[in-house]
XYZ file of C-alpha atoms in Angstrom:
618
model
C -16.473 -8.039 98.181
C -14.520 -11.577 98.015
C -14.788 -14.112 95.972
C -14.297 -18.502 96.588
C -10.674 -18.949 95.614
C -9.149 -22.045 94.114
C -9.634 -24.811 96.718
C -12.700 -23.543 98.239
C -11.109 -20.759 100.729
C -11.688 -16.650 100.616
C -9.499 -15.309 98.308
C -9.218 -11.525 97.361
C -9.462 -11.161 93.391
C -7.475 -8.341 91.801
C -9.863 -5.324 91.027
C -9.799 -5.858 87.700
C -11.351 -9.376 88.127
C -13.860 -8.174 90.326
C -14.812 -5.337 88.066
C -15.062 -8.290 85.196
C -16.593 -6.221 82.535
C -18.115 -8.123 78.984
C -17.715 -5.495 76.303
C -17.840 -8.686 73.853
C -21.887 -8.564 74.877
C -22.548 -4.922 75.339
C -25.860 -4.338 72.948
C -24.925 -7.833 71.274
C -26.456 -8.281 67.847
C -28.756 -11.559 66.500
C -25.698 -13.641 65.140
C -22.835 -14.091 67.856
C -19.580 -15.834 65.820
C -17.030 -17.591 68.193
C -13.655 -17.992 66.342
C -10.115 -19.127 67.431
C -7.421 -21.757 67.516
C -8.187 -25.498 69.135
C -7.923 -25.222 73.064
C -8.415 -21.353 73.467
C -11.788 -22.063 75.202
C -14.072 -20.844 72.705
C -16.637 -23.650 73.103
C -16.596 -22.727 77.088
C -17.026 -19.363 75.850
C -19.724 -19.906 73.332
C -21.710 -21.984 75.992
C -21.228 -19.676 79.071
C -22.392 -16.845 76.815
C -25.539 -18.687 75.918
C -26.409 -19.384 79.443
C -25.578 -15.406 80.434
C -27.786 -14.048 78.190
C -30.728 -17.046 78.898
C -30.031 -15.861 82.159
C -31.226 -11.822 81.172
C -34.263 -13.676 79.622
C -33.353 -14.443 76.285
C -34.244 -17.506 74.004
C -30.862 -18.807 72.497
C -29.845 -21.528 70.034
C -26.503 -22.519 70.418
C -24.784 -24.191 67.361
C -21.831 -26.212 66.506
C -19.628 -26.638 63.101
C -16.581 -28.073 64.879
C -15.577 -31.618 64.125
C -14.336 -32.179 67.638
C -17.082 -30.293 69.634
C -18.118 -31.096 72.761
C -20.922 -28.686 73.331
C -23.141 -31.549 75.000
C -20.018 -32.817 77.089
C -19.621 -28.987 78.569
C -23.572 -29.290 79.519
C -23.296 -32.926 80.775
C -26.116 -33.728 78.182
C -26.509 -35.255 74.471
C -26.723 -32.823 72.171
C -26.379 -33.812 68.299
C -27.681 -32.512 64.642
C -30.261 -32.142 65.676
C -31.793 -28.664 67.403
C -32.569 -29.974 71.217
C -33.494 -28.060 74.328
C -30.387 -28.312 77.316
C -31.752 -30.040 80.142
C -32.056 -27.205 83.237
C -31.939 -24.449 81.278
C -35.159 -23.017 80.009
C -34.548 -20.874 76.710
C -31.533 -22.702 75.431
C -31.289 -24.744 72.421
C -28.334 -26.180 71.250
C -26.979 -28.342 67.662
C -24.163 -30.192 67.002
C -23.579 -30.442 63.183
C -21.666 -33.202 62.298
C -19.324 -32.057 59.048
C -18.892 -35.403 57.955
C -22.675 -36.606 58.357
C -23.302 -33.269 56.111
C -20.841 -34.103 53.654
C -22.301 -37.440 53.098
C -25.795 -35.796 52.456
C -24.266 -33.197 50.370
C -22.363 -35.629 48.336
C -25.621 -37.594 47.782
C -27.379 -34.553 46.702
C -25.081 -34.039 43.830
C -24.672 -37.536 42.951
C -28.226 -39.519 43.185
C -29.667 -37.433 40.425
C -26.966 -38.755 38.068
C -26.267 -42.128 39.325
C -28.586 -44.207 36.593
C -27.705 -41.357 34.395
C -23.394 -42.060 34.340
C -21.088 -44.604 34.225
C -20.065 -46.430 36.951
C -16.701 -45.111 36.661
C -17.911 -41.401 36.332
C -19.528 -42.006 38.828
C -16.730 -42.785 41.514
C -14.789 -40.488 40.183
C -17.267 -37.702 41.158
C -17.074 -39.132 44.398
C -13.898 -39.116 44.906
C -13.774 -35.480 43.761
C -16.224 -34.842 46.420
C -14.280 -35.953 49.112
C -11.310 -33.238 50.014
C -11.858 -30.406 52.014
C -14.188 -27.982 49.939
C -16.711 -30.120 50.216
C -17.116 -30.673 53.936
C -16.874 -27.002 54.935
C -19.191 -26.158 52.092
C -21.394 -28.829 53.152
C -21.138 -27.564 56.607
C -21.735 -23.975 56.315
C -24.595 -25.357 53.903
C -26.295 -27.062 57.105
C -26.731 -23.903 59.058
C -27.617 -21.153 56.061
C -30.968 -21.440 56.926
C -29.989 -20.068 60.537
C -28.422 -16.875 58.896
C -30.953 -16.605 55.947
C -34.411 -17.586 57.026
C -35.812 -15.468 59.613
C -38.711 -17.448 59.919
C -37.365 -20.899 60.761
C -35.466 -19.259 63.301
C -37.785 -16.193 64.678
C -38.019 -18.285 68.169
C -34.879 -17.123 69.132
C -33.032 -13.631 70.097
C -29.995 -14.815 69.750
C -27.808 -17.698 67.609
C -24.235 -18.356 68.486
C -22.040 -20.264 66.231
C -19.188 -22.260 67.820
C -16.729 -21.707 65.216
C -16.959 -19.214 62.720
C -16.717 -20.081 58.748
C -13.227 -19.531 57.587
C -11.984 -17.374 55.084
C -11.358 -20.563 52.456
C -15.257 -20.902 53.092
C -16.776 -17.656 52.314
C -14.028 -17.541 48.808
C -15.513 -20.764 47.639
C -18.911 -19.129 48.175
C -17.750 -15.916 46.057
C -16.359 -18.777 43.420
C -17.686 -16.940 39.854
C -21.032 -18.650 38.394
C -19.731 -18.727 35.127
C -17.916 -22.022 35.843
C -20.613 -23.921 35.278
C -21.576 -22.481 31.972
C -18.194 -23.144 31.064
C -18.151 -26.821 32.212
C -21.801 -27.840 30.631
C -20.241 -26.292 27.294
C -17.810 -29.611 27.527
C -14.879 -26.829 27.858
C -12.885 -28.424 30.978
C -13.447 -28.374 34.536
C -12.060 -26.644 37.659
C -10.852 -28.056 41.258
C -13.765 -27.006 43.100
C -16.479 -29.195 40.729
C -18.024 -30.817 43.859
C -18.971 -27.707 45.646
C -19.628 -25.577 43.152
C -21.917 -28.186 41.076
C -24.241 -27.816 44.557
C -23.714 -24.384 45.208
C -24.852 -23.332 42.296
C -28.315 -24.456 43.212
C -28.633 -22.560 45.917
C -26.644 -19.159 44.894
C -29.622 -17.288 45.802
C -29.509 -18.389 49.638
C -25.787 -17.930 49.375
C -26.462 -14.847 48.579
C -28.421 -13.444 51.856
C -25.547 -15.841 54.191
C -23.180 -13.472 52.897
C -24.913 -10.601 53.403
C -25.825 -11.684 57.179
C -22.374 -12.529 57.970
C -20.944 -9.080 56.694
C -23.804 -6.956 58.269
C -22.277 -5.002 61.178
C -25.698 -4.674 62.709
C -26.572 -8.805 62.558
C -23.266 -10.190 62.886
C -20.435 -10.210 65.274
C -16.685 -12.191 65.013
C -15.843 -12.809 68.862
C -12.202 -13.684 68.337
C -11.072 -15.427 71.040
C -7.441 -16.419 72.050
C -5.197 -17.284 74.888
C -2.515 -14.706 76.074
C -0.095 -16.414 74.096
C 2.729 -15.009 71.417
C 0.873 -18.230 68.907
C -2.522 -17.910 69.419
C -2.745 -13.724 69.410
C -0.914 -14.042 65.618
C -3.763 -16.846 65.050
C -6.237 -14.307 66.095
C -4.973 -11.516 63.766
C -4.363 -13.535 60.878
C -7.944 -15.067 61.182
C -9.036 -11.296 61.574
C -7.580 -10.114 58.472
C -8.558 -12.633 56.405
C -12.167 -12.410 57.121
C -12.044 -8.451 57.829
C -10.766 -8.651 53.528
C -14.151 -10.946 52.761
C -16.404 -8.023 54.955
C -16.427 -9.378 58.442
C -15.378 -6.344 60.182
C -17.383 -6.130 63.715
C -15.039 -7.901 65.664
C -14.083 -7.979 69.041
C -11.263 -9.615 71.059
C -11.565 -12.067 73.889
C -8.109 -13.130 76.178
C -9.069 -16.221 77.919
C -7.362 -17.934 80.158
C -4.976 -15.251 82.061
C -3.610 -16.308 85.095
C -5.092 -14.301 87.742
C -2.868 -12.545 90.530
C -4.504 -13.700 93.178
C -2.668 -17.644 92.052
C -0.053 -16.446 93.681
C -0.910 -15.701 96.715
C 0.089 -19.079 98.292
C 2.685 -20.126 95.350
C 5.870 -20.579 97.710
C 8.953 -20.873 95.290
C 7.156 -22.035 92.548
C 8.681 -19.887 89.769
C 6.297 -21.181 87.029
C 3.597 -19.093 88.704
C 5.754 -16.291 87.935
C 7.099 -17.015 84.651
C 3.818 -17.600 82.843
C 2.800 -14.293 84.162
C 5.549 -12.621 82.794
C 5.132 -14.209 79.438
C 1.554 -13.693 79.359
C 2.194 -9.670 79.782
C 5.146 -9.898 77.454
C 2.301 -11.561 74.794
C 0.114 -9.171 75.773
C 2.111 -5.834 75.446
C 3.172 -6.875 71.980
C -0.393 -7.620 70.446
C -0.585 -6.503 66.825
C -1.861 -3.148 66.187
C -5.205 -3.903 64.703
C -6.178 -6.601 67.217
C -5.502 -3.555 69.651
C -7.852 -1.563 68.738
C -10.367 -3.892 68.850
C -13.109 -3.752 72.343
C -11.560 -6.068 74.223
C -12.283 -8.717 77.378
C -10.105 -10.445 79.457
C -11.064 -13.444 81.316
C -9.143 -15.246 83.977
C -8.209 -18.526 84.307
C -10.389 -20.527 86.806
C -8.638 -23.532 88.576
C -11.337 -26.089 86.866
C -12.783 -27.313 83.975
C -15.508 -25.419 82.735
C -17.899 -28.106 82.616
C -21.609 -28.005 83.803
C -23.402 -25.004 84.118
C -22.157 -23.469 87.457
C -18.724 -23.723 86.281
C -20.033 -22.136 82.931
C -21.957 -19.575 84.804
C -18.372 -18.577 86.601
C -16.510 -17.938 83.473
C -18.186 -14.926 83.454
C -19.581 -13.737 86.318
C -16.305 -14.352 89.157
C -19.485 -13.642 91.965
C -20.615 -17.173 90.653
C -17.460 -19.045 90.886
C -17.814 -22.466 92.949
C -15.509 -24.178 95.123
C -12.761 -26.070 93.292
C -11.591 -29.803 94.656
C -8.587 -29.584 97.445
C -5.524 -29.444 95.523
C -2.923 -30.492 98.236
C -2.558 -33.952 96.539
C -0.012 -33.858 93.955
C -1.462 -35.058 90.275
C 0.726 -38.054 89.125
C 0.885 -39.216 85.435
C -0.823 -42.234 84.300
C 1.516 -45.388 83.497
C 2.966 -45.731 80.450
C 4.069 -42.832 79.082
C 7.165 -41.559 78.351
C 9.574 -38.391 77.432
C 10.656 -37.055 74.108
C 14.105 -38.097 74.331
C 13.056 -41.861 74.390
C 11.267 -41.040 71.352
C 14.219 -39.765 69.695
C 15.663 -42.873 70.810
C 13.321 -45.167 68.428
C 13.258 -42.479 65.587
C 17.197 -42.663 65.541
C 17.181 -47.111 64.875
C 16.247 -46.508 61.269
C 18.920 -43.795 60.500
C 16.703 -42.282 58.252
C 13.160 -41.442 57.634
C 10.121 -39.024 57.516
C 9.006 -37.474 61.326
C 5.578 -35.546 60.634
C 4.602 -33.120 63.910
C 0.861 -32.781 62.947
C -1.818 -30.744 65.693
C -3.999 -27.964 65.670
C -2.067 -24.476 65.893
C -0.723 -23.533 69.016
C -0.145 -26.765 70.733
C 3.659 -26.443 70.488
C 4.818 -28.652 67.191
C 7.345 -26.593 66.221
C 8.860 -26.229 69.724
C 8.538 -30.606 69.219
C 9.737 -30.333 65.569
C 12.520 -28.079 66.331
C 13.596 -30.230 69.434
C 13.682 -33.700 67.673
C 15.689 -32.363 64.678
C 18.275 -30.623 66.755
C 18.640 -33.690 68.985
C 19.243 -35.964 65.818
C 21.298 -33.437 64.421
C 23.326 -33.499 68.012
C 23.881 -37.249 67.535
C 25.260 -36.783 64.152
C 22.441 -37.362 61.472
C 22.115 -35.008 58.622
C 18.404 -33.952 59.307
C 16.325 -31.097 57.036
C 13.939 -29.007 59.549
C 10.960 -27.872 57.732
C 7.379 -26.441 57.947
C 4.111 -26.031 55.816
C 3.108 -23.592 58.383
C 2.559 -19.989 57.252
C 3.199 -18.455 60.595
C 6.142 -21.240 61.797
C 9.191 -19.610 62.844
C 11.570 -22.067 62.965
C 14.636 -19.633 62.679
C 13.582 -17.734 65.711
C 12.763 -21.090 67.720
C 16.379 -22.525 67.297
C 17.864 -19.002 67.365
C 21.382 -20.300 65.905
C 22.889 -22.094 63.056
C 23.855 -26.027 64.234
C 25.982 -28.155 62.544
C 24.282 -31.058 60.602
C 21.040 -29.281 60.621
C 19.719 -27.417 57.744
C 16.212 -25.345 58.252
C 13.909 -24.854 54.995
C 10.241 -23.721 54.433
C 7.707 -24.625 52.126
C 6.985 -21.056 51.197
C 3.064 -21.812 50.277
C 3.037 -18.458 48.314
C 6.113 -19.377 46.138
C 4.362 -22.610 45.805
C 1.259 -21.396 44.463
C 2.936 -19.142 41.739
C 5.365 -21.625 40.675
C 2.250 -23.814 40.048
C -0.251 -21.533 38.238
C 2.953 -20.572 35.921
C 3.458 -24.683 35.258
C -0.443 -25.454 34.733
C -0.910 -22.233 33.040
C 1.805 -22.856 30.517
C 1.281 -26.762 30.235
C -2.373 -27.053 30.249
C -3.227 -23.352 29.292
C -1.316 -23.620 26.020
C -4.022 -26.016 24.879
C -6.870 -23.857 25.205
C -8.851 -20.438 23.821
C -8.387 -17.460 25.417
C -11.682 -17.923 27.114
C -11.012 -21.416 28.632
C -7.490 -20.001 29.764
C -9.230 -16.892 31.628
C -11.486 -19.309 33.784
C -8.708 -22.015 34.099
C -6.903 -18.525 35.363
C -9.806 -18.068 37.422
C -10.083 -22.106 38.514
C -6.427 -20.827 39.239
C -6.950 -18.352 42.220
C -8.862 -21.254 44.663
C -7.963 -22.173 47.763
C -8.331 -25.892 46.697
C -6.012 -25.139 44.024
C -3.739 -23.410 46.652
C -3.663 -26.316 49.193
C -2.896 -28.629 45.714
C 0.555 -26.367 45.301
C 1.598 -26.670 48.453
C 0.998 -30.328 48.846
C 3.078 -31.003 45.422
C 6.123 -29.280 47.152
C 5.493 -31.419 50.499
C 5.386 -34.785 48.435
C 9.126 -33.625 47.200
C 10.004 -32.955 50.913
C 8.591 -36.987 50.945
C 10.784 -37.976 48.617
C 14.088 -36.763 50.157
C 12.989 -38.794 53.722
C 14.549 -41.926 52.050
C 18.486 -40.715 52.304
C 18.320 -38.566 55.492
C 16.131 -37.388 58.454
C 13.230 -34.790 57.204
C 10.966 -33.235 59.917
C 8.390 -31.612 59.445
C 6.323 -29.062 60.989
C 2.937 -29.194 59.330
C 0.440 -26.567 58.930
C -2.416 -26.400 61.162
C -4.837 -26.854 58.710
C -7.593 -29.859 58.142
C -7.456 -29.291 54.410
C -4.015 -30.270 53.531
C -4.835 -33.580 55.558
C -8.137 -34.159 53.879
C -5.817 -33.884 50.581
C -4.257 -36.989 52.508
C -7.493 -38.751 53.050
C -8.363 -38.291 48.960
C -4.683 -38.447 48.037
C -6.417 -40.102 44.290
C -8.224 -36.739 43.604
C -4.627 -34.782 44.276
C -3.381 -37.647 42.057
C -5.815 -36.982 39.514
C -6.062 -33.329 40.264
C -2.267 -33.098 39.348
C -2.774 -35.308 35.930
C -5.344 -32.788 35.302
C -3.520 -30.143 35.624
C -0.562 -30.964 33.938
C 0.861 -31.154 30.344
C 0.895 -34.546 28.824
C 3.839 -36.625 29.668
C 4.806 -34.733 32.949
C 6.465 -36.566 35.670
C 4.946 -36.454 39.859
C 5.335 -38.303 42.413
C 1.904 -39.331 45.123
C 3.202 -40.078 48.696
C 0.751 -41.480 50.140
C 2.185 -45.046 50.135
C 5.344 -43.312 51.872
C 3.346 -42.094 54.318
C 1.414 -45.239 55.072
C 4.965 -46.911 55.748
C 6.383 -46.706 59.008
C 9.412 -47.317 58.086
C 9.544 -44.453 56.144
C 7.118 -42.176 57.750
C 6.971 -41.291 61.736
C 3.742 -39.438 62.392
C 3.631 -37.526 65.473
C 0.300 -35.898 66.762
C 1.323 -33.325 69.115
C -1.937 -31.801 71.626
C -1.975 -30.144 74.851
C -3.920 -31.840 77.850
C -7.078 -30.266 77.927
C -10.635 -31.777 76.639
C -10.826 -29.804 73.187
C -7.079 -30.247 71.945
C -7.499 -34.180 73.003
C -10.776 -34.774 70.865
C -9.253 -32.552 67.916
C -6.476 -34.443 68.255
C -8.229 -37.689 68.117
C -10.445 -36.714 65.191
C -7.178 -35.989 63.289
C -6.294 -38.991 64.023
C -9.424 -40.737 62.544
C -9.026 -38.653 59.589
C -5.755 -40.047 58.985
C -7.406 -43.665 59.706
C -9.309 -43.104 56.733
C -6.123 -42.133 54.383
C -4.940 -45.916 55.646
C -2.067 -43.686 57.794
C -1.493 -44.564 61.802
C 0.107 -42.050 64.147
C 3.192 -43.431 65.489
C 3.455 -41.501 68.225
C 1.864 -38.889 70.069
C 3.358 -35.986 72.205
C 1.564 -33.685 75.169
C 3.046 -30.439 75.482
C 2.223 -28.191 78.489
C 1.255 -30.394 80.899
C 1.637 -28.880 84.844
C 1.595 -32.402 86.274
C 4.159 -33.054 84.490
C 5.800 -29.809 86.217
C 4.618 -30.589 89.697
C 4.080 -27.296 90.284
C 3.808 -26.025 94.424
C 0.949 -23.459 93.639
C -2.394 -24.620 94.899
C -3.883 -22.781 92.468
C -1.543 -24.627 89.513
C -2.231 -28.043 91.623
C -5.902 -27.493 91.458
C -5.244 -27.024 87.554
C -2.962 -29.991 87.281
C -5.911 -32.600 88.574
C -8.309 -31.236 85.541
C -5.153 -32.970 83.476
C -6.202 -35.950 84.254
C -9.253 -37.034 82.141
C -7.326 -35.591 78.873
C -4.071 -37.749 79.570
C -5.768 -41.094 80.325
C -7.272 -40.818 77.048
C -4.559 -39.885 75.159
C -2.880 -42.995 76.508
C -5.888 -44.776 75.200
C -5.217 -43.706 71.541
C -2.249 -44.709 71.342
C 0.468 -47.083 72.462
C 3.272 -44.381 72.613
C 2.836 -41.343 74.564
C 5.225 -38.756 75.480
C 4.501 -35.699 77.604
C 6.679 -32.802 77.801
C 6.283 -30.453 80.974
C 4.243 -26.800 81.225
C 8.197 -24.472 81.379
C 9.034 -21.766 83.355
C 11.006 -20.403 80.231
C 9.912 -20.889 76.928
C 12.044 -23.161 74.717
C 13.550 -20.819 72.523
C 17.223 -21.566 71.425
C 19.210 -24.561 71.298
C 20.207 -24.639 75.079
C 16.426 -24.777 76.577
C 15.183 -26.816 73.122
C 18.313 -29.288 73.904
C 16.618 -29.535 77.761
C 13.713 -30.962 75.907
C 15.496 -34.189 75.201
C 18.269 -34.245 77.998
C 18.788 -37.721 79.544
C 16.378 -38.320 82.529
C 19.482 -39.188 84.886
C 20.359 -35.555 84.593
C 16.998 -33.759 86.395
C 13.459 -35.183 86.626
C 10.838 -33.303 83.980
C 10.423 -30.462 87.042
C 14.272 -29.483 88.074
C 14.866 -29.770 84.212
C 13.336 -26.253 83.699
């Protein structure tokens, strides 16, 4: 048997691609969740499962809780919050729920009951309060309950995929204890999670049977999905074990994305066919121990988008796959855009200052971070090189001490205990031992959590105005929805705290900048562009514009000799012309045959252009 290869010629798969088994879908049950980091392709992989099992004659609804989906762009058709049939593909349903549009109407919910009732001023303040990030993924996991819970409003359909699974921050603030709101009608004090829990409270009981769908073996199963990469597989087992602690435990493991053998069949000398290879097994070999012993499926890369439903239908069934444009024409880079040493260049005029690497996980911001403080550092600056990010590894990315350079991280652990010690001992000391066990309790939320870790990042602020700080942010959107409500932290923290204490709010620093550089770093592909660009909007809304944005990976910036990387280089080209469309500045940094670890190969990052072009570089 043979198989269409990249640019439309016979091309023998390896046997294990032609033997593509699905053990992700062997005796699947109702309730299919899709789960990973932004630009592992588990949209594709929600939607091409949807159409496989439509195919076996099963009615599907295919849903959405992603900010930056693009379920109706994969099916070239509008899809939106509302349930609508895909044109061309009899069975399948699909819904887009838009977080914000539910937030609004949960917001509402809570508030128009009261509005005539409360001052005006109580009244904005509960607004505000019900603007961070508990809110919108309560609100959104609110908007599909009803899937999970009601069997009737649903009994149309064998199957209902989620694109994007609840996270574990979601299902605690559904476990939040019910007493709190005995405890704040009694006039005793109030927690951080008001908003959400003033509305969940309402609707416990349907809570209730959620929880008990998600966490049913025989209803529910976690399809985590990742990319054979060191970043995204520790994504995948940290997302595992948080929800496998909350009851999620049917899981199983999807690699997407492996480059097949067969791509090198007509590579030449192009070493980068080699060297992701090589890295991919490396990634592979080392997987954590209870990701291993999950069923797993691996599914090879495919020289196009996976957009329409032919391309969808060959994402999992390699029998299917369709002829892929001629890839003899070498993909070129749109006008405009630049490399990460001319950055460096403008962030180095001020001789001082804030640099912010912000992106979804796994798109490379602390390879960026690391890079633009060791080149400042290189030039003479005294530069601090931090991170918010939980699994950063900054140490093992510069591999080496460097002069002028000091490396710190916001340990969010440390964080949180040093703050339930303050509050408890400044606030606590106020009240009865019953309104210091639930303040104890208020204590132990994750909006509390994110609150502790942002009061250590607004010192971080504060030192920007004598030296370089850069930062490596955590790829989280609730630390920058504490951005976009920065008066709630403000408030939050005023709560919190003992009369007369002393804090500092950055946000003005961050709207400056002069003081603040933020960089959005993405890879070029559809789904790390758009949740790029709705990070971007978020900021927006917190009065904060990206300075600069950076795409990592790109293989037409590597100008690779493969066909089957060529063919792979053209489906670049929709996700760069609209990145330089969001913003003025634009660097990209090229897909490397070695990864840059150490200060050598991070030091390539930013070497003059004279020296080698972005391809002879690496």
């Amino acid at each position: 048997m043979r198989a269409r290869g990249f640019h439309g010629f016979a091309h023998p798969f390896d046997r294990l691609l032609l033997m593509l088994s699905l053990p992700f879908l062997d005796a699947p049950p109702r309730f299919l969740f899709f789960t990973g980091k932004g630009g592992v392709g588990k949209t594709s992989l929600a939607c091409a499962t949807a159409v496989h099992l439509v195919g076996q004659g099963k009615r599907v609804l295919l849903t959405s809780t992603d900010p930056a989906s693009n379920v109706g762009q994969v099916f070239n058709a509008t899809v939106g919050n509302v349930v609508t049939p895909v044109p061309g593909i009899p069975g399948l349903d699909a819904l887009e729920i838009d977080p914000q549009q539910a937030a609004d109407a949960y917001r509402a919910a809570i508030i128009d009951p009261v509005r005539d009732l409360l001052p005006a001023a109580e009244i904005s303040a509960m607004t505000e309060q019900l603007s961070g990030a508990c809110t919108t993924e309560i609100a959104s996991f609110n908007e599909f309950t009803s899937l999970l819970d009601d069997e009737t409003a649903t009994a149309a359909y064998d199957h209902i995929l989620f694109d994007t699974a609840p996270t574990g921050h979601t299902v605690r603030l559904l476990q939040l204890p019910g007493e709190w709101t005995t405890y704040l009608s009694d006039g005793k004090g109030d927690v951080s999670c008001l908003g959400p829990v003033a509305g969940l409270d309402r609707l416990r009981h349907d809570y209730a049977g959620a929880l008990a769908a998600l966490t049913d073996p025989t209803r529910t199963r976690l399809v985590l999905v990742t990319r054979p990469q060191r970043s995204s597989i520790r994504e995948a087992a940290r997302t595992f074990d948080e929800l496998r602690e909350l009851g999620m435990t049917n899981a199983h493991l999807v690699v997407n994305g492996v480059m097949p053998q067969y791509a090198a069949a007509d590579a030449a000398d192009d070493v980068l066919v080699d060297a992701v290879t090589g890295r991919e097994r490396e990634a592979l070999d080392a997987i954590p121990a209870d990701l291993a012993v999950l069923p797993r499926t691996t599914i090879p890369l495919l020289a196009f988008n996976t957009v329409g439903v032919p391309s969808l239908r060959a994402l999992l069934d390699p029998d299917a796959t369709p002829a892929a444009p001629a890839s003899d024409e070498i993909a070129s880079l749109p006008d405009g855009l630049t490399s990460l040493r001319d950055l460096v260049d403008d962030l180095e005029a001020d001789g001082h200052g804030l640099v912010m690497c912000m992106g979804k996980g796994g798109v490379g911001k602390t390879t960026v971070a690391a890079a633009v403080a060791l080149e400042l550092a290189s030039r003479g600056h005294e530069v601090l090189l931090t991170t918010t990010d939980p699994a950063a590894h900054l140490s093992e990315t510069l591999q080496a001490e460097v002069e002028h350079l000091t490396v710190e991280r916001i340990d969010p652990e440390q964080a949180i205990i040093e703050y339930r010690e303050r509050v408890m001992a400044g606030k606590g000391n106020a009240l009865d031992d019953a309104g210091r066990a639930v303040l104890a309790e208020d204590l132990k939320s994750p909006c509390t959590d994110e609150v502790a870790v942002f009061q250590q990042f607004s010192h971080v602020v504060f030192r920007a105005r004598k030296q370089f700080v850069v930062l490596d942010t955590a790829p989280t959107g609730h630390t920058l929805l504490l951005l976009d409500a920065t008066g709630s932290y403000h408030r939050e923290i005023t709560r919190q705290m003992s009369e007369g204490a002393r804090f500092v709010t950055p946000l003005m620093r961050l709207q400056d900048q002069s003081q603040t550089k933020v960089v959005i770093v993405t890879l070029p592909e559809t789904t790390p562009v758009l949740e790029a660009q709705e990070l971007q909007d978020d900021l927006a809304r917190a009065g904060i514009t990206p300075w600069a944005w950076v795409v990592n990976a790109s293989l037409t910036a590597s100008a690779p000799t493969s066909s089957f990387l060529r063919a792979r280089a053209h489906a670049e080209a929709d996700p760069l012309a609209r990145v330089n469309e969001l913003c003025r500045r634009v660097a990209v940094m090229p897909l490397l045959a070695r990864e840059p670890v150490g200060t050598a190969a991070l030091s390539e990052l930013t070497r003059p252009a004279m020296e080698g072009t972005l391809t002879d570089a690496h």
